[in-house]
Amino acid sequence: MRVLKFIAWIVAGLVLLIGMAFALARLGDGPTGLLPGGPLVAGELIAEPVSDWGFATSIDTIEMQLDGDETSRTTWILVKDGQAYIPCSLGFPPGKDWYLRADENGDAVVRIEGNRYPVRLVRLRDESQQSDLVGIVREKYGGGPPSDAEVWFFAVQPRVS
């Protein structure tokens, strides 16, 4: 019985620590690793629309915040022919729903190497474009989303004022 009580205390302590980590991450400027973070406020705001995202080709992850959200997240970025794309696996992590809000209103800010860019995320619906991008995901990240998980891709476009 004492062993079970001890294990229960350990589990409760771990749950508390994880909860505190999530809460503290939300107080920061941007995400902390995989934990969603607070709003993206630091870094120079680059208002000039980006016509070629080639500078982000070798970058694995960026920070992103949808307009209207008070939290930001870390996400992958792909670049093909100067156009940037953000992939989203609908199967992992569970409970994720930012892609639904982005599909309704894609206004967002992405932070890349300390600079913030106001952008519009536009969901790709053309399956041939998506299959090309799945290949880039597998090549760049050494794999991809589970084969049974649906993946959405968002083109990163300039935000029109």
GROMACS .gro file of N, CA, C and O in nm, residues 39-84:
model
  184
   39PRO      N    1   0.272   3.567  -2.671
   39PRO     CA    2   0.274   3.638  -2.799
   39PRO      C    3   0.416   3.669  -2.845
   39PRO      O    4   0.506   3.687  -2.764
   40LEU      N    5   0.433   3.677  -2.977
   40LEU     CA    6   0.562   3.713  -3.036
   40LEU      C    7   0.574   3.864  -3.036
   40LEU      O    8   0.509   3.932  -3.114
   41VAL      N    9   0.657   3.918  -2.947
   41VAL     CA   10   0.671   4.063  -2.938
   41VAL      C   11   0.813   4.110  -2.968
   41VAL      O   12   0.831   4.223  -3.015
   42ALA      N   13   0.912   4.031  -2.942
   42ALA     CA   14   1.050   4.072  -2.964
   42ALA      C   15   1.089   4.051  -3.110
   42ALA      O   16   1.033   3.969  -3.181
   43GLY      N   17   1.187   4.126  -3.152
   43GLY     CA   18   1.240   4.114  -3.287
   43GLY      C   19   1.188   4.224  -3.377
   43GLY      O   20   1.080   4.277  -3.357
   44GLU      N   21   1.269   4.256  -3.475
   44GLU     CA   22   1.231   4.360  -3.570
   44GLU      C   23   1.112   4.316  -3.653
   44GLU      O   24   1.108   4.202  -3.703
   45LEU      N   25   1.014   4.403  -3.668
   45LEU     CA   26   0.897   4.376  -3.751
   45LEU      C   27   0.931   4.418  -3.894
   45LEU      O   28   0.957   4.535  -3.921
   46ILE      N   29   0.936   4.321  -3.983
   46ILE     CA   30   0.968   4.345  -4.124
   46ILE      C   31   0.837   4.361  -4.200
   46ILE      O   32   0.770   4.263  -4.234
   47ALA      N   33   0.797   4.486  -4.225
   47ALA     CA   34   0.668   4.513  -4.288
   47ALA      C   35   0.672   4.492  -4.439
   47ALA      O   36   0.568   4.467  -4.501
   48GLU      N   37   0.789   4.501  -4.498
   48GLU     CA   38   0.803   4.481  -4.643
   48GLU      C   39   0.768   4.336  -4.678
   48GLU      O   40   0.826   4.243  -4.621
   49PRO      N   41   0.674   4.314  -4.771
   49PRO     CA   42   0.638   4.176  -4.809
   49PRO      C   43   0.759   4.099  -4.863
   49PRO      O   44   0.841   4.154  -4.936
   50VAL      N   45   0.769   3.974  -4.825
   50VAL     CA   46   0.879   3.889  -4.870
   50VAL      C   47   0.837   3.822  -5.000
   50VAL      O   48   0.734   3.755  -5.007
   51SER      N   49   0.917   3.842  -5.104
   51SER     CA   50   0.885   3.781  -5.234
   51SER      C   51   0.960   3.650  -5.256
   51SER      O   52   0.920   3.568  -5.337
   52ASP      N   53   1.070   3.630  -5.182
   52ASP     CA   54   1.148   3.507  -5.196
   52ASP      C   55   1.191   3.461  -5.056
   52ASP      O   56   1.272   3.527  -4.992
   53TRP      N   57   1.136   3.350  -5.014
   53TRP     CA   58   1.166   3.295  -4.882
   53TRP      C   59   1.288   3.202  -4.884
   53TRP      O   60   1.311   3.127  -4.791
   54GLY      N   61   1.368   3.211  -4.988
   54GLY     CA   62   1.485   3.123  -5.001
   54GLY      C   63   1.577   3.126  -4.880
   54GLY      O   64   1.642   3.026  -4.849
   55PHE      N   65   1.583   3.239  -4.811
   55PHE     CA   66   1.669   3.248  -4.692
   55PHE      C   67   1.627   3.152  -4.582
   55PHE      O   68   1.703   3.122  -4.491
   56ALA      N   69   1.504   3.100  -4.589
   56ALA     CA   70   1.454   3.008  -4.486
   56ALA      C   71   1.464   2.861  -4.526
   56ALA      O   72   1.420   2.774  -4.451
   57THR      N   73   1.525   2.833  -4.640
   57THR     CA   74   1.533   2.695  -4.689
   57THR      C   75   1.599   2.601  -4.589
   57THR      O   76   1.550   2.490  -4.567
   58SER      N   77   1.706   2.642  -4.528
   58SER     CA   78   1.780   2.553  -4.437
   58SER      C   79   1.731   2.560  -4.293
   58SER      O   80   1.783   2.491  -4.206
   59ILE      N   81   1.632   2.643  -4.266
   59ILE     CA   82   1.578   2.657  -4.131
   59ILE      C   83   1.476   2.547  -4.107
   59ILE      O   84   1.388   2.524  -4.190
   60ASP      N   85   1.489   2.477  -3.995
   60ASP     CA   86   1.398   2.366  -3.965
   60ASP      C   87   1.268   2.411  -3.901
   60ASP      O   88   1.160   2.363  -3.937
   61THR      N   89   1.277   2.499  -3.801
   61THR     CA   90   1.156   2.541  -3.730
   61THR      C   91   1.151   2.692  -3.719
   61THR      O   92   1.254   2.759  -3.716
   62ILE      N   93   1.028   2.742  -3.711
   62ILE     CA   94   1.004   2.884  -3.692
   62ILE      C   95   0.901   2.899  -3.581
   62ILE      O   96   0.842   2.801  -3.536
   63GLU      N   97   0.878   3.022  -3.540
   63GLU     CA   98   0.774   3.052  -3.442
   63GLU      C   99   0.659   3.119  -3.515
   63GLU      O  100   0.682   3.198  -3.607
   64MET      N  101   0.537   3.088  -3.476
   64MET     CA  102   0.420   3.140  -3.545
   64MET      C  103   0.311   3.174  -3.444
   64MET      O  104   0.291   3.102  -3.347
   65GLN      N  105   0.242   3.286  -3.472
   65GLN     CA  106   0.127   3.326  -3.390
   65GLN      C  107   0.017   3.373  -3.482
   65GLN      O  108   0.038   3.463  -3.565
   66LEU      N  109  -0.099   3.312  -3.471
   66LEU     CA  110  -0.215   3.357  -3.548
   66LEU      C  111  -0.271   3.484  -3.485
   66LEU      O  112  -0.271   3.498  -3.362
   67ASP      N  113  -0.318   3.576  -3.569
   67ASP     CA  114  -0.382   3.696  -3.517
   67ASP      C  115  -0.504   3.653  -3.436
   67ASP      O  116  -0.577   3.562  -3.475
   68GLY      N  117  -0.523   3.716  -3.323
   68GLY     CA  118  -0.635   3.681  -3.236
   68GLY      C  119  -0.598   3.577  -3.131
   68GLY      O  120  -0.668   3.561  -3.033
   69ASP      N  121  -0.487   3.504  -3.151
   69ASP     CA  122  -0.441   3.408  -3.051
   69ASP      C  123  -0.348   3.479  -2.953
   69ASP      O  124  -0.275   3.570  -2.991
   70GLU      N  125  -0.352   3.437  -2.830
   70GLU     CA  126  -0.260   3.493  -2.731
   70GLU      C  127  -0.139   3.404  -2.710
   70GLU      O  128  -0.055   3.431  -2.625
   71THR      N  129  -0.133   3.296  -2.787
   71THR     CA  130  -0.020   3.203  -2.775
   71THR      C  131   0.048   3.187  -2.911
   71THR      O  132  -0.010   3.214  -3.015
   72SER      N  133   0.172   3.144  -2.905
   72SER     CA  134   0.250   3.117  -3.025
   72SER      C  135   0.297   2.973  -3.019
   72SER      O  136   0.292   2.908  -2.914
   73ARG      N  137   0.344   2.923  -3.131
   73ARG     CA  138   0.387   2.783  -3.138
   73ARG      C  139   0.509   2.770  -3.228
   73ARG      O  140   0.537   2.857  -3.309
   74THR      N  141   0.578   2.660  -3.211
   74THR     CA  142   0.690   2.625  -3.298
   74THR      C  143   0.634   2.536  -3.409
   74THR      O  144   0.552   2.448  -3.382
   75THR      N  145   0.677   2.560  -3.532
   75THR     CA  146   0.629   2.479  -3.643
   75THR      C  147   0.739   2.463  -3.748
   75THR      O  148   0.839   2.535  -3.746
   76TRP      N  149   0.720   2.368  -3.836
   76TRP     CA  150   0.814   2.346  -3.947
   76TRP      C  151   0.789   2.448  -4.056
   76TRP      O  152   0.681   2.506  -4.065
   77ILE      N  153   0.889   2.465  -4.141
   77ILE     CA  154   0.874   2.549  -4.259
   77ILE      C  155   0.944   2.481  -4.376
   77ILE      O  156   1.050   2.418  -4.359
   78LEU      N  157   0.881   2.487  -4.491
   78LEU     CA  158   0.938   2.433  -4.615
   78LEU      C  159   0.948   2.547  -4.715
   78LEU      O  160   0.863   2.636  -4.716
   79VAL      N  161   1.047   2.541  -4.801
   79VAL     CA  162   1.058   2.640  -4.908
   79VAL      C  163   1.079   2.565  -5.038
   79VAL      O  164   1.166   2.479  -5.049
   80LYS      N  165   0.994   2.598  -5.135
   80LYS     CA  166   1.005   2.539  -5.269
   80LYS      C  167   0.993   2.652  -5.370
   80LYS      O  168   0.894   2.724  -5.371
   81ASP      N  169   1.097   2.668  -5.451
   81ASP     CA  170   1.098   2.773  -5.554
   81ASP      C  171   1.072   2.911  -5.495
   81ASP      O  172   0.998   2.991  -5.552
   82GLY      N  173   1.128   2.939  -5.377
   82GLY     CA  174   1.114   3.069  -5.315
   82GLY      C  175   0.985   3.090  -5.237
   82GLY      O  176   0.969   3.191  -5.169
   83GLN      N  177   0.892   2.996  -5.247
   83GLN     CA  178   0.764   3.006  -5.176
   83GLN      C  179   0.773   2.925  -5.047
   83GLN      O  180   0.818   2.811  -5.048
   84ALA      N  181   0.729   2.985  -4.936
   84ALA     CA  182   0.733   2.916  -4.806
   84ALA      C  183   0.598   2.849  -4.780
   84ALA      O  184   0.493   2.900  -4.819
   0.00000   0.00000   0.00000
